[in-house]
Coordinates of C-alpha atoms in Angstrom, one line a residue:
M9 CA -11.5 44.8 61.0
N10 CA -12.1 41.5 59.3
H11 CA -12.8 41.3 55.4
K12 CA -14.9 44.4 54.0
G13 CA -16.7 44.8 58.1
I14 CA -18.1 41.4 58.2
L15 CA -18.6 40.1 60.9
V16 CA -18.9 36.7 62.7
K17 CA -21.6 35.5 65.0
C18 CA -21.2 32.6 67.3
G19 CA -22.6 29.3 66.7
G20 CA -24.4 26.6 68.5
F21 CA -24.9 27.4 71.6
S22 CA -26.9 24.7 73.0
T23 CA -24.8 22.5 71.2
Q24 CA -21.6 23.6 72.8
L25 CA -23.8 23.9 76.2
S26 CA -24.0 20.2 76.4
K27 CA -20.6 19.7 76.5
H28 CA -20.5 21.3 79.5
V29 CA -23.3 20.5 81.7
N30 CA -23.2 17.2 80.4
E31 CA -26.7 17.0 79.7
T32 CA -28.9 16.7 77.3
I33 CA -30.8 19.6 76.0
D34 CA -32.8 19.0 73.5
G35 CA -36.5 18.3 74.4
D36 CA -35.8 20.5 77.9
P37 CA -39.1 22.9 77.7
L38 CA -37.1 25.5 78.4
W39 CA -33.9 24.4 76.6
S40 CA -30.9 26.2 77.2
A41 CA -32.7 28.7 78.5
R42 CA -32.9 26.6 82.1
Y43 CA -28.7 26.9 82.8
D44 CA -29.2 30.8 82.9
V45 CA -30.9 29.0 86.5
T46 CA -28.9 25.9 87.4
H47 CA -25.1 26.4 85.6
P48 CA -24.3 30.3 85.3
D49 CA -21.0 29.3 85.1
A50 CA -21.0 26.8 82.5
V51 CA -23.5 29.7 80.3
I52 CA -20.3 31.9 80.7
R53 CA -17.8 29.3 79.9
T54 CA -20.2 28.6 76.5
H55 CA -20.0 32.1 75.4
L56 CA -16.1 32.2 75.6
D57 CA -15.2 29.1 73.7
F58 CA -17.2 30.9 70.7
L59 CA -14.9 34.5 71.7
E60 CA -12.3 32.6 72.3
N61 CA -12.1 31.0 68.7
G62 CA -13.2 34.2 66.2
A63 CA -17.1 35.4 67.2
D64 CA -17.5 39.2 66.8
I65 CA -20.7 38.8 68.2
I66 CA -22.4 36.4 71.0
L67 CA -26.2 36.3 71.5
S68 CA -27.5 35.8 75.4
N69 CA -29.4 33.1 76.4
T70 CA -32.7 33.6 75.9
Y71 CA -34.0 32.3 73.0
Q72 CA -36.5 30.0 74.7
A73 CA -36.8 32.4 77.7
S74 CA -40.2 33.6 78.2
V75 CA -42.3 34.6 81.8
E76 CA -44.9 31.6 81.2
G77 CA -42.1 29.0 80.3
F78 CA -40.2 30.0 83.8
M79 CA -43.1 30.2 85.7
K80 CA -44.6 26.6 84.5
H81 CA -41.2 25.0 84.0
L82 CA -39.2 26.6 87.2
N83 CA -41.6 27.9 89.6
L84 CA -40.9 31.4 89.7
T85 CA -43.4 34.2 89.8
R86 CA -43.3 37.1 86.9
D87 CA -40.7 39.2 88.5
E88 CA -38.3 36.5 89.4
S89 CA -38.8 35.3 85.4
I90 CA -38.2 38.7 83.9
E91 CA -34.8 39.1 86.3
V92 CA -33.6 35.2 84.7
M93 CA -33.8 37.1 81.2
K94 CA -31.9 39.7 82.9
S95 CA -29.5 37.9 84.1
S96 CA -29.1 36.3 80.9
V97 CA -28.1 39.4 79.2
R98 CA -25.4 39.9 82.4
L99 CA -23.9 36.5 81.8
A100 CA -23.2 37.1 78.2
K101 CA -21.5 40.2 79.2
R102 CA -19.4 39.1 82.0
A103 CA -17.9 36.8 79.8
K104 CA -17.0 39.5 77.4
E105 CA -15.3 41.3 80.3
I106 CA -13.5 38.1 80.9
Y107 CA -12.7 37.9 77.3
L108 CA -11.4 41.1 76.8
K109 CA -9.0 40.9 80.2
T110 CA -7.3 38.2 79.2
N111 CA -6.6 39.2 75.6
S112 CA -5.6 42.6 76.0
S113 CA -4.5 42.6 72.2
T114 CA -8.3 43.0 71.6
S115 CA -9.2 46.6 70.1
T116 CA -11.9 48.2 71.8
E117 CA -12.3 50.9 69.7
S118 CA -14.5 49.3 67.2
G119 CA -17.2 48.2 70.1
L120 CA -16.8 44.1 69.4
P121 CA -17.5 42.1 70.5
L122 CA -21.3 42.6 70.2
V123 CA -23.8 41.3 72.8
M124 CA -26.9 40.7 71.4
A125 CA -30.3 39.8 73.0
S126 CA -31.7 36.5 71.3
I127 CA -35.4 37.1 70.8
G128 CA -36.7 33.7 69.7
P129 CA -40.3 33.3 68.0
Y130 CA -43.3 33.1 69.4
G131 CA -43.8 29.7 68.9
A132 CA -40.7 29.0 71.2
H133 CA -42.4 28.8 73.9
L134 CA -45.2 26.4 72.7
C135 CA -43.0 23.7 72.8
D136 CA -45.0 22.0 70.1
K137 CA -41.9 23.0 66.7
S138 CA -44.3 25.3 65.7
E139 CA -41.4 28.3 65.8
Y140 CA -40.5 25.4 62.6
R141 CA -44.1 25.4 61.4
G142 CA -45.2 29.1 62.0
S143 CA -48.7 27.1 62.3
Y144 CA -49.2 29.7 65.2
A145 CA -49.8 32.3 62.9
E146 CA -53.0 31.6 62.1
S147 CA -54.5 32.0 65.3
V148 CA -52.0 34.3 67.6
T149 CA -53.4 38.0 66.6
P150 CA -50.7 40.9 66.1
D151 CA -51.4 42.1 69.5
V152 CA -51.1 39.0 71.9
M153 CA -47.5 38.4 69.9
R154 CA -46.8 42.4 70.5
D155 CA -47.7 42.2 73.8
W156 CA -45.4 38.8 74.7
H157 CA -42.3 40.0 72.9
R158 CA -42.2 43.5 74.6
V159 CA -42.0 41.6 77.8
R160 CA -38.8 39.9 76.8
I161 CA -37.8 42.7 74.9
E162 CA -37.6 45.5 77.7
A163 CA -35.7 42.4 79.6
C164 CA -33.4 42.3 77.6
L165 CA -32.7 46.4 76.6
S166 CA -33.0 47.5 80.7
E167 CA -29.4 45.5 80.5
G168 CA -27.8 47.0 78.0
V169 CA -27.5 44.7 75.0
D170 CA -25.6 45.8 72.2
G171 CA -29.0 45.2 69.6
L172 CA -31.3 42.4 69.4
A173 CA -31.3 38.9 67.2
I174 CA -34.9 38.7 66.3
E175 CA -34.3 35.2 64.8
T176 CA -35.9 31.7 63.9
I177 CA -39.1 34.0 62.4
P178 CA -40.8 31.3 60.9
C179 CA -43.6 34.0 59.4
Q180 CA -43.9 37.0 57.7
K181 CA -46.6 38.0 60.3
E182 CA -44.6 38.0 63.2
A183 CA -41.5 39.8 61.8
E184 CA -43.6 42.6 60.9
T185 CA -45.5 42.2 64.2
V186 CA -41.8 42.7 66.0
V187 CA -40.3 45.4 63.8
D188 CA -43.6 47.6 64.1
L189 CA -43.2 47.4 68.1
L190 CA -39.4 48.1 67.7
C191 CA -40.2 51.1 65.7
E192 CA -42.8 52.3 67.4
E193 CA -41.9 52.1 71.1
F194 CA -38.1 51.0 71.0
P195 CA -37.0 53.8 67.8
S196 CA -33.6 53.9 68.8
T197 CA -32.6 50.1 69.1
K198 CA -30.2 48.2 67.0
F199 CA -31.5 44.7 65.4
W200 CA -31.7 42.0 62.8
V201 CA -34.2 39.8 61.4
S202 CA -33.5 36.5 60.4
F203 CA -35.9 33.5 59.3
Q204 CA -36.8 29.8 59.6
C205 CA -37.2 28.4 55.8
K206 CA -38.1 25.2 54.8
D207 CA -36.6 25.4 51.1
N208 CA -35.0 27.8 49.2
Q209 CA -37.7 30.0 48.1
H210 CA -40.3 29.8 51.1
L211 CA -40.0 30.6 54.9
A212 CA -41.5 27.7 57.1
H213 CA -44.5 29.5 57.3
G214 CA -45.2 29.4 53.7
Q215 CA -45.0 32.9 52.5
K216 CA -41.6 34.1 49.6
F217 CA -38.8 34.8 52.0
K218 CA -38.4 37.9 49.2
D219 CA -41.6 39.3 49.9
A220 CA -40.9 38.8 53.7
Y221 CA -37.9 40.8 52.7
L222 CA -38.9 43.5 50.7
S223 CA -42.0 44.1 53.4
I224 CA -39.5 44.9 56.3
Q225 CA -37.6 46.8 54.3
K226 CA -40.2 48.7 53.0
R227 CA -41.5 49.2 56.3
L228 CA -38.1 50.4 58.0
E229 CA -38.0 53.0 54.8
D230 CA -41.7 54.5 55.4
K231 CA -40.5 54.8 58.9
S232 CA -37.2 56.2 58.3
A233 CA -36.0 53.7 60.7
I234 CA -33.7 51.8 57.9
T235 CA -30.0 52.3 59.6
N236 CA -31.3 50.2 63.0
C237 CA -31.8 47.3 60.9
M238 CA -28.5 45.6 60.9
A239 CA -28.9 43.1 58.8
I240 CA -32.2 40.8 57.0
G241 CA -31.5 36.8 56.7
V242 CA -32.1 33.2 57.6
N243 CA -31.1 30.8 60.2
C244 CA -31.5 27.2 61.7
V245 CA -31.4 26.5 58.1
D246 CA -29.7 24.0 55.7
P247 CA -26.9 25.9 54.3
K248 CA -27.3 24.8 50.8
I249 CA -30.7 26.3 50.1
V250 CA -29.0 29.7 51.7
A251 CA -27.9 31.1 48.4
S252 CA -30.8 30.7 46.5
L253 CA -32.8 32.2 49.5
F254 CA -30.5 35.4 48.9
R255 CA -30.6 35.7 44.8
S256 CA -34.4 35.6 44.8
V257 CA -34.5 39.2 46.2
Q258 CA -33.9 42.3 44.3
G259 CA -33.1 45.4 45.4
N260 CA -32.8 44.6 48.9
N261 CA -30.9 48.3 51.0
I262 CA -30.0 46.1 53.7
P263 CA -27.3 43.6 54.5
F264 CA -27.6 39.6 54.8
I265 CA -27.0 37.6 57.8
V266 CA -27.0 33.9 57.6
Y267 CA -26.1 31.7 60.6
S268 CA -27.6 28.2 59.1
N269 CA -27.2 24.6 60.6
R270 CA -24.4 22.6 60.0
G271 CA -26.4 20.8 57.7
E272 CA -27.6 17.6 59.4
E273 CA -31.3 16.6 59.8
F274 CA -33.3 17.0 62.9
D275 CA -36.0 13.8 63.7
E276 CA -37.8 13.8 66.9
Q277 CA -37.3 10.6 67.2
N278 CA -33.8 10.0 66.4
G279 CA -32.0 13.5 67.0
W280 CA -29.5 14.5 64.5
T281 CA -28.5 12.8 61.9
G282 CA -26.4 12.9 58.3
A283 CA -23.3 14.5 59.9
E284 CA -21.3 12.0 57.9
K285 CA -22.6 14.0 54.4
C286 CA -22.5 17.6 55.7
V287 CA -20.1 19.9 53.8
P288 CA -17.7 22.3 56.1
L289 CA -20.1 25.9 56.8
A290 CA -16.6 27.6 56.1
T291 CA -16.9 26.4 52.3
F292 CA -20.3 28.4 51.4
V293 CA -18.6 31.7 53.1
P294 CA -17.4 33.0 49.9
E295 CA -20.8 32.8 48.1
W296 CA -22.7 34.1 51.2
S297 CA -20.3 36.9 51.3
Q298 CA -20.3 37.8 47.5
L299 CA -23.7 37.7 47.9
G300 CA -24.3 40.4 50.7
A301 CA -24.1 38.7 53.9
K302 CA -22.3 41.2 56.7
I303 CA -23.0 38.9 59.1
I304 CA -21.7 35.1 58.8
G305 CA -22.1 32.6 61.9
G306 CA -23.9 29.0 62.8
C307 CA -26.8 27.9 64.4
C308 CA -27.7 24.2 65.6
R309 CA -25.1 21.7 65.4
V310 CA -22.4 24.5 64.8
Y311 CA -19.3 24.1 67.0
P312 CA -16.6 26.6 68.2
S313 CA -13.9 25.1 65.9
D314 CA -16.6 25.7 63.0
I315 CA -16.7 28.8 64.0
L316 CA -12.7 29.9 64.0
S317 CA -13.2 28.1 60.3
I318 CA -15.6 30.6 59.3
R319 CA -13.1 33.3 61.1
K320 CA -10.5 31.9 58.8
S321 CA -12.0 32.1 55.7
I322 CA -13.6 35.8 55.7
D323 CA -9.9 36.4 57.5
D324 CA -8.1 35.3 54.3
R325 CA -10.0 36.8 51.7
S326 CA -8.7 40.0 53.4

C-alpha cells in the first residue's frame, strides 16, 4: 500500500485524450463525452496512460454526459443517451482489465485500481461555464437538480462502478442536494464530494469552503452515512490555494481530496496561459498529505507524467 493509504487519482482526461484524437476538445458542448461514441479506443488508451503512470483511481468519461446533451448534439434518443453513459463506464472498466492483465505483478487484493464514475455539476451541461460560477443555483430548484443527477447516477451505478466522484461542484446547495439523494436512494454507494473554488476561502458561488465541508459532514453524521463518503475536497482549482482551503476547516472527520489543475489560467479567448509560471504539482504533495489529503491527483492540464511524479512523491515518503 502507498504512503499512509494515500491514493493517486488520474489527471486531466480531456487533456490527455486530445493527444490521441488529434482534435481540439475544449469548447465542444459535449467536451470529452463525445468521444465515448466516436473514439472509444482512444478513451480506453487515455485511461491506460494514467494507470500505467501510477494512478490508483480512474474516472469514467462522464463529466459532461447528459441525456439532454446527447439528444441535442448527437441526435440520440433518451434510451440511447443513457446507454452511452453506461458504455463510458464499461470503457473505463475495460482499461482496468487490460492494465491488470499486462501488469501481473499488481495485487488485486486491495481492489485497486478503482473505477469511479464522474458526476459533474448541473452547470456543465449548460455549456455556459456556469459550473465555474454556480449562478444556476439561484434559479434551479433542488428537485430539478435531483432529477437531473439521478438519471446519470443510476446509469453509472448499473455498470458496477466502485463509487461516484461528485466533482467540480460550485455551490453548497448542489452538493447538499446530491448528498441527500445518495443517502436516501443509494445508501450503499461510496462517493466523494469535490468543490470548485474561486479563491482560498470560497466556493465558486461564494459560500465558504469550510461551511460547505461542515454542512456535508453534518448531513452524513445525521444520516449515519459518514462511512460512505471517501473524502471531501476540491478539484479544478489553482494548486496554490488548496492548503488555505484545507486549513480553514476545523473539526473535520472526513479525509480531504485534492486534484487541482496544473496552475495555468484559462481564458475563453486565448485558452490556457501561464504554463511557464507553474510549479510541479508533486511539490505540493507533502503539504497536502500533512493536512489530511488521502486522495491526490490532477485535473485540467495535468498529464500522465505529472501523475507519475505525484506517485513517486507519495511513495518516496513511505
